[in-house]
Amino acid sequence: MSILKTLFVATRLLLTSHGVHANTALNNANEDDVDTLVSNLIQWVRDNGGYVNDKIDFRPIEPEDPASPRGVFAKQEIDAGETLAHIPWDLIIKSPERTKGEVEGLSKDDCGVIQETIKVMTASDGNITPYGRYLLSQPQNYTVGFWSKKGQDLFVEMTDNFLPPNGIKDMLGEEFEDICDGDVNDPMTVQAVMLVRARSDWEYLVPVYDMFNHHNGKYNIELRVNPYKSSIKETGYEIIAGRQLQPEEQLYNSYNRCGNCDVWYDWFGTPEIYLNFGFVESFPQRWLFDLARVKVDLLEDSNGQVSVKFLVPPSKKGVDMLRHQLVRLNGLSFRYQSKSAVDIGIRSVEWDSLWQYYDALHAALTYVTSANETLVDDVWIMDDNWWVQEGTTRAEEDEHWVRTTARDEL
Ligand SMILES: *[C@@H]1O[C@H](CO)[C@@H](O)[C@H](O)[C@H]1NC(C)=O
Ligand SMILES: *[C@@H]1O[C@H](CO)[C@@H](O)[C@H](O)[C@H]1NC(C)=O
């Protein structure tokens, strides 16, 4: 089971593109506007032994437009290595086993952090923390694994069980229901599962750290102590500037290429970011089309020109499969072009998000199939590790969602 980090941008995008505010919350966060929720949260961190640097600002990306997505910004120059925030151990949501200092392995940890998140979100009015209120204010079911049945069916029609991401049904069903014995009919429980998936750093849900947006081209923050390499009971999470930051610069994390992203490093790309966090990342993007045995990075130069970097030499067979998918996608958008969310009977969050992903997928397939690259068949005689490149994951380990395909006979 794999869970990680944050979603601040996408959350706000979904909130704002439909003019809804915190009133999508399940209960008592209704009246709080986002600014109040965020400033209460920061005050709470400071009041409880934590630190948030005065030189950073949590604000809408377009200062003139309070409804624009939010991000974390430098207010003035910040030196490389300077501490941006420190979140003490006690404020981090984690499983009871972790709290006691035991390491129980994935399922207990992952189920535990979800159970604890439910407690934080359902605390009574007098006991709820600013972080609990903040989590409650997040929109519901915005990642595809948590959509309605109709929304998911349309998504599967789009990906044809061929194109990534894989495993949308596992996000809630298989893992939470089967492994954690969770109640998938309770909306608050479902919301907690989704928020942990979309915002947590594996087994830790860390306030403030979960508010930095993702950008692999502009990643400029780091953790002082890697929480997976040493105990963080004494240190908590200390977020530092990865390099010198200029005034007005946005501070970015990387949700899949960070110093502690290990098992996600190699295979986890744009589709998987979309699956887990609910947004389409900017360039650079990575696409792993497992059934076609095609793996690429899409890079953008300073003029906005996108180029394709094949990470494994592509084959004619694979590129033909993707060309077929591109034609199929054109047919799909043609069939739905005059339809709306209402016609299909799904929420507009699902509809808008689906077409946002469609555009990214369509563009990626267009880049890949029109690239002027020499085609060779070698990838089809390689074993299941054909896609493993720089990372720590291998095909036989189950920390990835890369489907295996038959090798061609020699
Ligand atoms: C979110 O999903 C849960 C479980 O499927 C459901 O009970 C709840 O009504 C959904 N909420 C929204 C706003 O769709
Ligand atoms: C495609 O690649 C070939 C061989 O490298 C080269 O001769 C040709 O000019 C390229 N075409 C385009 C459109 O870049």
Coordinates of C-alpha atoms and ligand atoms in Angstrom, one line a residue:
M1 CA 0.0 0.0 0.0
S2 CA 1.4 3.3 -0.9
I3 CA 0.3 6.7 0.4
L4 CA 2.0 10.0 0.5
K5 CA 1.7 13.7 0.7
T6 CA -0.2 16.7 0.0
L7 CA -2.8 18.4 -2.1
F8 CA -3.2 22.0 -1.8
V9 CA -3.4 23.3 -5.3
A10 CA -5.9 20.8 -6.6
T11 CA -8.0 21.1 -3.5
R12 CA -8.4 24.8 -4.1
L13 CA -8.9 24.3 -7.9
L14 CA -11.8 22.0 -7.2
L15 CA -13.2 24.3 -4.6
T16 CA -13.0 27.4 -6.7
S17 CA -13.9 26.2 -10.2
H18 CA -17.3 25.5 -8.9
G19 CA -17.7 28.4 -6.6
V20 CA -18.1 26.3 -3.5
H21 CA -16.1 27.1 -0.4
A22 CA -15.5 25.3 2.8
N23 CA -19.2 24.4 2.9
T24 CA -18.5 21.1 1.2
A25 CA -17.2 20.1 4.7
L26 CA -18.8 17.3 6.4
N27 CA -19.8 19.4 9.4
N28 CA -18.7 22.2 11.6
A29 CA -16.1 23.9 9.5
N30 CA -18.8 25.6 7.4
E31 CA -18.4 29.2 8.5
D32 CA -14.6 29.3 8.6
D33 CA -13.1 30.8 5.6
V34 CA -9.9 29.3 4.3
D35 CA -7.7 32.2 5.6
T36 CA -9.0 31.8 9.1
L37 CA -8.6 28.1 9.0
V38 CA -5.0 28.5 7.8
S39 CA -4.0 31.2 10.3
N40 CA -5.6 29.3 13.2
L41 CA -3.6 26.2 12.1
I42 CA -0.3 28.1 12.0
Q43 CA -1.0 29.7 15.4
W44 CA -1.7 26.3 16.8
V45 CA 1.6 24.9 15.5
R46 CA 3.4 27.9 17.1
D47 CA 1.5 27.6 20.4
N48 CA 2.4 23.9 20.6
G49 CA 6.2 24.0 20.4
G50 CA 6.4 24.2 16.6
Y51 CA 7.8 26.9 14.4
V52 CA 6.6 28.6 11.2
N53 CA 9.0 31.1 9.7
D54 CA 7.6 34.6 9.4
K55 CA 9.1 34.9 6.0
I56 CA 6.7 32.5 4.4
D57 CA 3.1 33.2 3.4
F58 CA 0.2 30.8 2.8
R59 CA -1.8 32.6 0.2
P60 CA -3.8 32.4 -3.1
I61 CA -1.4 31.9 -6.1
E62 CA -3.0 35.0 -7.7
P63 CA -2.8 37.6 -5.0
E64 CA -5.6 39.6 -6.6
D65 CA -7.9 36.6 -6.8
P66 CA -8.7 35.2 -3.3
A67 CA -10.4 32.2 -5.0
S68 CA -7.3 31.1 -6.9
P69 CA -5.4 28.0 -5.8
R70 CA -3.3 28.4 -2.8
G71 CA 0.4 27.9 -2.3
V72 CA 3.3 28.7 0.1
F73 CA 5.4 31.7 -0.9
A74 CA 8.6 33.4 0.2
K75 CA 7.8 36.9 1.5
Q76 CA 11.5 38.0 1.4
E77 CA 14.8 36.4 0.6
I78 CA 15.4 33.1 2.4
D79 CA 18.9 31.5 2.7
A80 CA 19.5 28.0 1.6
G81 CA 19.1 25.6 4.6
E82 CA 17.0 28.1 6.6
T83 CA 14.2 26.5 8.5
L84 CA 10.8 27.2 7.1
A85 CA 8.8 25.2 9.6
H86 CA 9.2 22.7 12.3
I87 CA 6.3 20.4 13.2
P88 CA 6.8 18.6 16.5
W89 CA 6.1 14.9 16.7
D90 CA 3.0 15.4 18.9
L91 CA 1.2 17.4 16.2
I92 CA 1.8 14.8 13.6
I93 CA -1.0 12.3 13.0
K94 CA 0.3 8.7 13.1
S95 CA -0.8 5.3 14.2
P96 CA -0.8 4.4 17.9
E97 CA 2.0 1.9 17.3
R98 CA 4.2 4.7 15.9
T99 CA 3.3 6.9 18.8
K100 CA 4.6 4.2 21.1
G101 CA 7.8 4.0 19.0
E102 CA 7.0 0.7 17.5
V103 CA 7.3 0.0 13.8
E104 CA 4.5 -2.3 12.8
G105 CA 4.9 -2.5 9.1
L106 CA 2.7 -1.0 6.4
S107 CA -0.8 -2.2 7.0
K108 CA -1.0 -1.5 10.7
D109 CA 0.6 1.9 10.2
D110 CA -1.6 2.8 7.3
C111 CA -4.8 1.7 8.9
G112 CA -3.7 3.4 12.1
V113 CA -3.0 6.8 10.6
I114 CA -6.5 6.6 9.0
Q115 CA -8.2 5.7 12.3
E116 CA -6.4 8.6 14.0
T117 CA -7.3 11.0 11.3
I118 CA -11.0 10.0 11.8
K119 CA -10.6 10.8 15.5
V120 CA -9.0 14.2 14.8
M121 CA -11.8 15.1 12.3
T122 CA -14.7 13.9 14.5
A123 CA -13.5 15.4 17.8
S124 CA -16.3 17.4 19.6
D125 CA -16.6 21.1 19.0
G126 CA -14.7 22.0 22.2
N127 CA -11.8 19.5 21.4
I128 CA -11.3 19.7 17.7
T129 CA -7.9 21.1 16.8
P130 CA -7.4 23.7 14.0
Y131 CA -5.9 20.9 12.0
G132 CA -9.0 18.8 12.4
R133 CA -11.1 21.8 11.2
Y134 CA -8.8 22.3 8.3
L135 CA -9.1 18.7 7.2
L136 CA -12.8 18.9 7.6
S137 CA -13.0 21.8 5.2
Q138 CA -11.5 19.9 2.4
P139 CA -13.7 18.9 -0.5
Q140 CA -15.1 15.4 -0.6
N141 CA -14.2 12.4 -2.8
Y142 CA -12.1 14.5 -5.2
T143 CA -9.6 11.8 -6.2
V144 CA -10.8 9.3 -8.8
G145 CA -10.6 6.3 -6.5
F146 CA -13.4 8.0 -4.4
W147 CA -15.7 9.1 -7.2
S148 CA -19.2 7.9 -7.8
K149 CA -19.7 4.6 -9.6
K150 CA -20.8 6.4 -12.8
G151 CA -17.8 8.7 -12.6
Q152 CA -15.4 5.8 -12.2
D153 CA -17.1 3.9 -15.1
L154 CA -16.6 6.9 -17.4
F155 CA -13.0 7.1 -16.3
V156 CA -12.5 3.4 -17.0
E157 CA -14.1 3.9 -20.4
M158 CA -11.5 6.6 -21.0
T159 CA -8.5 4.5 -20.0
D160 CA -9.9 1.3 -21.5
N161 CA -8.1 -0.8 -18.8
F162 CA -5.1 -0.1 -20.9
L163 CA -3.9 3.4 -20.2
P164 CA -2.6 4.4 -16.7
P165 CA -3.3 5.0 -13.9
N166 CA -4.0 1.5 -12.6
G167 CA -5.8 0.4 -9.5
I168 CA -8.4 3.1 -9.1
K169 CA -10.7 0.6 -7.4
D170 CA -8.0 -0.4 -4.9
M171 CA -7.8 3.1 -3.5
L172 CA -10.7 2.5 -1.2
G173 CA -12.0 -1.0 -1.6
E174 CA -9.2 -3.4 -1.6
E175 CA -6.9 -1.8 0.7
F176 CA -9.0 0.0 3.2
E177 CA -11.9 -2.4 3.3
D178 CA -9.9 -5.6 3.2
I179 CA -6.8 -4.8 5.1
C180 CA -8.1 -2.3 7.6
D181 CA -11.5 -3.7 7.9
G182 CA -12.8 -0.2 7.5
D183 CA -16.4 0.9 7.0
V184 CA -16.6 2.1 3.4
N185 CA -20.2 3.2 3.9
D186 CA -19.4 5.8 6.4
P187 CA -18.8 9.1 4.6
M188 CA -16.5 10.5 7.3
T189 CA -14.4 7.3 7.2
V190 CA -14.2 7.5 3.4
Q191 CA -13.1 11.1 3.6
A192 CA -10.4 10.3 6.0
V193 CA -9.1 7.6 3.8
M194 CA -9.0 9.9 0.9
L195 CA -7.3 12.7 2.8
V196 CA -4.6 10.4 4.1
R197 CA -4.0 9.1 0.6
A198 CA -3.9 12.6 -0.8
R199 CA -2.0 14.4 1.9
S200 CA 0.0 12.1 4.1
D201 CA 3.7 11.4 3.9
W202 CA 3.4 7.6 4.1
E203 CA 2.4 6.9 7.7
Y204 CA 2.6 10.5 8.8
L205 CA 0.0 13.1 8.2
V206 CA 1.9 16.3 8.9
P207 CA 0.2 19.7 9.3
V208 CA 1.7 22.6 7.3
Y209 CA 4.1 20.2 5.5
D210 CA 1.0 19.0 3.6
M211 CA 0.4 22.5 2.2
F212 CA 3.4 22.8 -0.1
N213 CA 2.5 22.3 -3.8
H214 CA 4.2 19.9 -6.0
H215 CA 6.5 20.7 -8.9
N216 CA 9.3 18.5 -10.1
G217 CA 10.9 21.2 -12.1
K218 CA 10.9 23.8 -9.3
Y219 CA 11.3 21.6 -6.2
N220 CA 13.0 23.9 -3.6
I221 CA 12.3 22.6 -0.1
E222 CA 13.8 19.7 1.8
L223 CA 13.4 17.9 5.1
R224 CA 16.3 18.3 7.5
V225 CA 15.8 14.7 8.8
N226 CA 14.6 11.9 6.5
P227 CA 11.7 10.4 8.5
Y228 CA 12.3 7.0 6.9
K229 CA 16.0 6.8 7.7
S230 CA 16.0 7.9 11.4
S231 CA 13.6 8.3 14.3
I232 CA 11.8 11.6 14.2
K233 CA 10.4 11.4 17.7
E234 CA 12.8 14.1 18.9
T235 CA 13.1 16.0 15.7
G236 CA 9.6 16.0 14.2
Y237 CA 9.5 17.4 10.7
E238 CA 11.8 20.2 9.9
I239 CA 11.2 21.7 6.5
I240 CA 14.1 23.8 5.2
A241 CA 14.9 25.8 2.1
G242 CA 16.7 23.6 -0.5
R243 CA 18.4 26.6 -2.0
Q244 CA 18.3 30.4 -1.7
L245 CA 14.7 31.7 -2.3
Q246 CA 13.7 35.0 -3.8
P247 CA 10.8 37.2 -2.6
E248 CA 7.5 36.1 -4.2
E249 CA 9.0 32.7 -5.2
Q250 CA 6.6 29.8 -4.6
L251 CA 7.9 27.0 -2.4
Y252 CA 7.5 23.6 -3.9
N253 CA 7.8 20.1 -2.6
S254 CA 8.1 17.0 -4.9
Y255 CA 5.6 14.3 -4.0
N256 CA 7.4 11.6 -6.0
R257 CA 11.1 12.7 -6.4
C258 CA 11.7 14.0 -2.9
G259 CA 14.7 12.9 -0.9
N260 CA 12.6 10.4 0.9
C261 CA 10.4 9.2 -1.9
D262 CA 12.4 6.0 -2.5
V263 CA 10.0 3.4 -3.8
W264 CA 8.1 6.0 -5.8
Y265 CA 11.0 7.4 -7.5
D266 CA 11.1 5.4 -10.7
W267 CA 7.7 4.3 -11.7
F268 CA 5.4 6.8 -10.1
G269 CA 4.6 9.5 -12.6
T270 CA 1.9 11.9 -13.8
P271 CA -0.9 9.3 -13.9
E272 CA -0.1 8.1 -10.4
I273 CA 0.1 11.6 -9.1
Y274 CA -3.3 12.2 -10.6
L275 CA -4.6 9.0 -9.0
N276 CA -3.3 9.7 -5.5
F277 CA -3.5 13.5 -5.3
G278 CA -6.2 14.5 -7.8
F279 CA -4.3 16.9 -10.1
V280 CA -2.3 16.9 -13.3
E281 CA 1.2 18.0 -12.7
S282 CA 3.0 20.6 -14.8
F283 CA 6.0 19.6 -17.0
P284 CA 8.3 17.7 -16.5
Q285 CA 5.9 14.8 -16.6
R286 CA 6.6 11.1 -16.6
W287 CA 4.4 8.5 -18.3
L288 CA 4.8 4.8 -17.9
F289 CA 2.4 3.0 -20.4
D290 CA 2.9 -0.4 -18.9
L291 CA 1.0 -2.5 -21.4
A292 CA 2.7 -0.9 -24.3
R293 CA 6.1 -1.1 -22.6
V294 CA 6.7 2.6 -23.2
K295 CA 8.2 4.9 -20.6
V296 CA 8.9 8.6 -21.2
D297 CA 9.7 11.9 -19.6
L298 CA 8.1 15.0 -21.2
L299 CA 10.4 17.9 -20.7
E300 CA 9.6 21.6 -21.4
D301 CA 12.3 24.1 -22.4
S302 CA 12.4 27.7 -21.5
N303 CA 10.4 28.5 -24.7
G304 CA 7.6 26.2 -23.8
Q305 CA 8.6 23.6 -26.3
V306 CA 7.9 20.1 -25.1
S307 CA 10.3 17.2 -26.0
V308 CA 10.0 13.5 -25.4
K309 CA 12.8 11.6 -23.6
F310 CA 12.3 7.9 -24.1
L311 CA 13.6 6.2 -20.9
V312 CA 13.5 2.8 -22.6
P313 CA 13.9 2.5 -26.4
P314 CA 10.4 2.3 -27.8
S315 CA 9.1 -0.4 -30.1
K316 CA 6.9 -0.3 -33.2
K317 CA 4.4 -2.6 -31.4
G318 CA 4.2 -0.3 -28.4
V319 CA 3.9 2.9 -30.3
D320 CA 1.2 1.4 -32.5
M321 CA -0.7 0.4 -29.4
L322 CA -0.6 4.0 -28.2
R323 CA -1.5 5.3 -31.6
H324 CA -4.6 3.1 -31.5
Q325 CA -5.4 4.5 -28.0
L326 CA -5.1 8.0 -29.3
V327 CA -7.6 7.4 -32.1
R328 CA -9.9 5.8 -29.5
L329 CA -9.6 8.8 -27.2
N330 CA -10.6 11.1 -30.1
G331 CA -13.7 9.0 -30.6
L332 CA -14.5 9.3 -26.9
S333 CA -14.3 13.0 -26.7
F334 CA -16.4 13.2 -29.9
R335 CA -19.1 11.1 -28.3
Y336 CA -19.2 13.3 -25.1
Q337 CA -18.4 16.7 -26.6
S338 CA -22.0 18.0 -26.3
K339 CA -22.6 16.4 -22.9
S340 CA -22.3 17.8 -19.4
A341 CA -21.9 16.5 -15.9
V342 CA -25.6 16.8 -15.4
D343 CA -26.4 14.7 -18.6
I344 CA -24.2 11.9 -17.3
G345 CA -25.4 12.3 -13.8
I346 CA -22.1 12.8 -12.0
R347 CA -20.7 15.7 -9.9
S348 CA -19.0 18.5 -11.8
V349 CA -15.8 17.9 -9.7
E350 CA -15.6 14.4 -11.3
W351 CA -16.5 15.6 -14.8
D352 CA -14.0 18.5 -14.8
S353 CA -11.2 16.5 -13.3
L354 CA -11.8 13.7 -15.9
W355 CA -11.4 16.0 -18.8
Q356 CA -8.4 17.7 -17.3
Y357 CA -6.8 14.3 -17.1
Y358 CA -8.0 13.5 -20.6
D359 CA -6.2 16.5 -22.0
A360 CA -3.0 15.5 -20.3
L361 CA -3.3 11.9 -21.5
H362 CA -4.1 13.0 -25.0
A363 CA -1.2 15.4 -25.2
A364 CA 1.2 12.8 -23.8
L365 CA 0.1 10.2 -26.4
T366 CA 0.4 12.8 -29.2
Y367 CA 3.9 13.7 -28.1
V368 CA 4.9 10.0 -27.9
T369 CA 3.4 8.9 -31.1
S370 CA 4.7 11.8 -33.2
A371 CA 8.2 11.7 -31.8
N372 CA 10.9 11.0 -34.3
E373 CA 12.5 8.1 -32.5
T374 CA 14.1 5.0 -34.0
L375 CA 11.9 2.0 -33.1
V376 CA 13.5 -1.2 -31.9
D377 CA 11.9 -4.4 -30.6
D378 CA 14.3 -5.0 -27.7
V379 CA 11.8 -4.0 -25.0
W380 CA 9.6 -7.0 -25.8
I381 CA 12.4 -9.5 -25.1
M382 CA 13.3 -7.9 -21.8
D383 CA 12.0 -9.4 -18.5
D384 CA 9.4 -7.8 -16.2
N385 CA 12.1 -5.3 -15.1
W386 CA 12.0 -3.6 -18.5
W387 CA 10.8 -0.3 -16.9
V388 CA 13.2 -0.3 -13.9
Q389 CA 15.7 2.5 -14.3
E390 CA 17.2 4.6 -11.7
G391 CA 14.9 3.6 -8.9
T392 CA 14.9 1.4 -5.9
T393 CA 11.9 -0.6 -6.9
R394 CA 12.0 -3.8 -8.9
A395 CA 9.2 -5.6 -10.7
E396 CA 9.0 -8.4 -8.2
E397 CA 8.4 -6.0 -5.3
D398 CA 4.8 -5.0 -4.9
E399 CA 5.3 -1.3 -4.1
H400 CA 4.3 -0.4 -7.6
W401 CA 1.3 -0.6 -9.9
V402 CA 3.1 -1.6 -13.1
R403 CA 1.3 -4.5 -14.9
T404 CA 3.4 -7.3 -16.4
T405 CA 3.2 -8.2 -20.1
A406 CA 4.2 -11.3 -21.9
R407 CA 7.7 -11.4 -23.4
D408 CA 8.1 -12.0 -27.0
E409 CA 9.6 -15.4 -27.9
L410 CA 13.2 -15.2 -29.0
Ligands
LIG1 C1 -18.3 10.3 -1.0 O1 -18.2 8.9 -1.0 C2 -19.0 8.3 0.0 C3 -18.7 6.8 -0.1 O2 -18.9 6.3 -1.4 C4 -20.4 8.6 0.0 O3 -21.1 8.1 1.0 C5 -20.6 10.2 0.0 O4 -21.9 10.5 -0.2 C6 -19.7 10.8 -1.1 N1 -19.8 12.2 -1.0 C7 -20.0 13.0 -2.0 C8 -20.1 14.5 -1.8 O5 -20.2 12.6 -3.2
LIG2 C1 14.1 12.2 -37.8 O1 15.2 11.5 -37.6 C2 16.0 11.2 -38.7 C3 17.2 10.3 -38.3 O2 17.8 10.8 -37.1 C4 16.5 12.6 -39.3 O3 17.3 12.3 -40.5 C5 15.3 13.4 -39.7 O4 15.7 14.7 -40.1 C6 14.4 13.6 -38.5 N1 13.2 14.2 -38.8 C7 12.6 15.2 -38.1 C8 11.4 15.8 -38.6 O5 13.2 15.7 -37.1

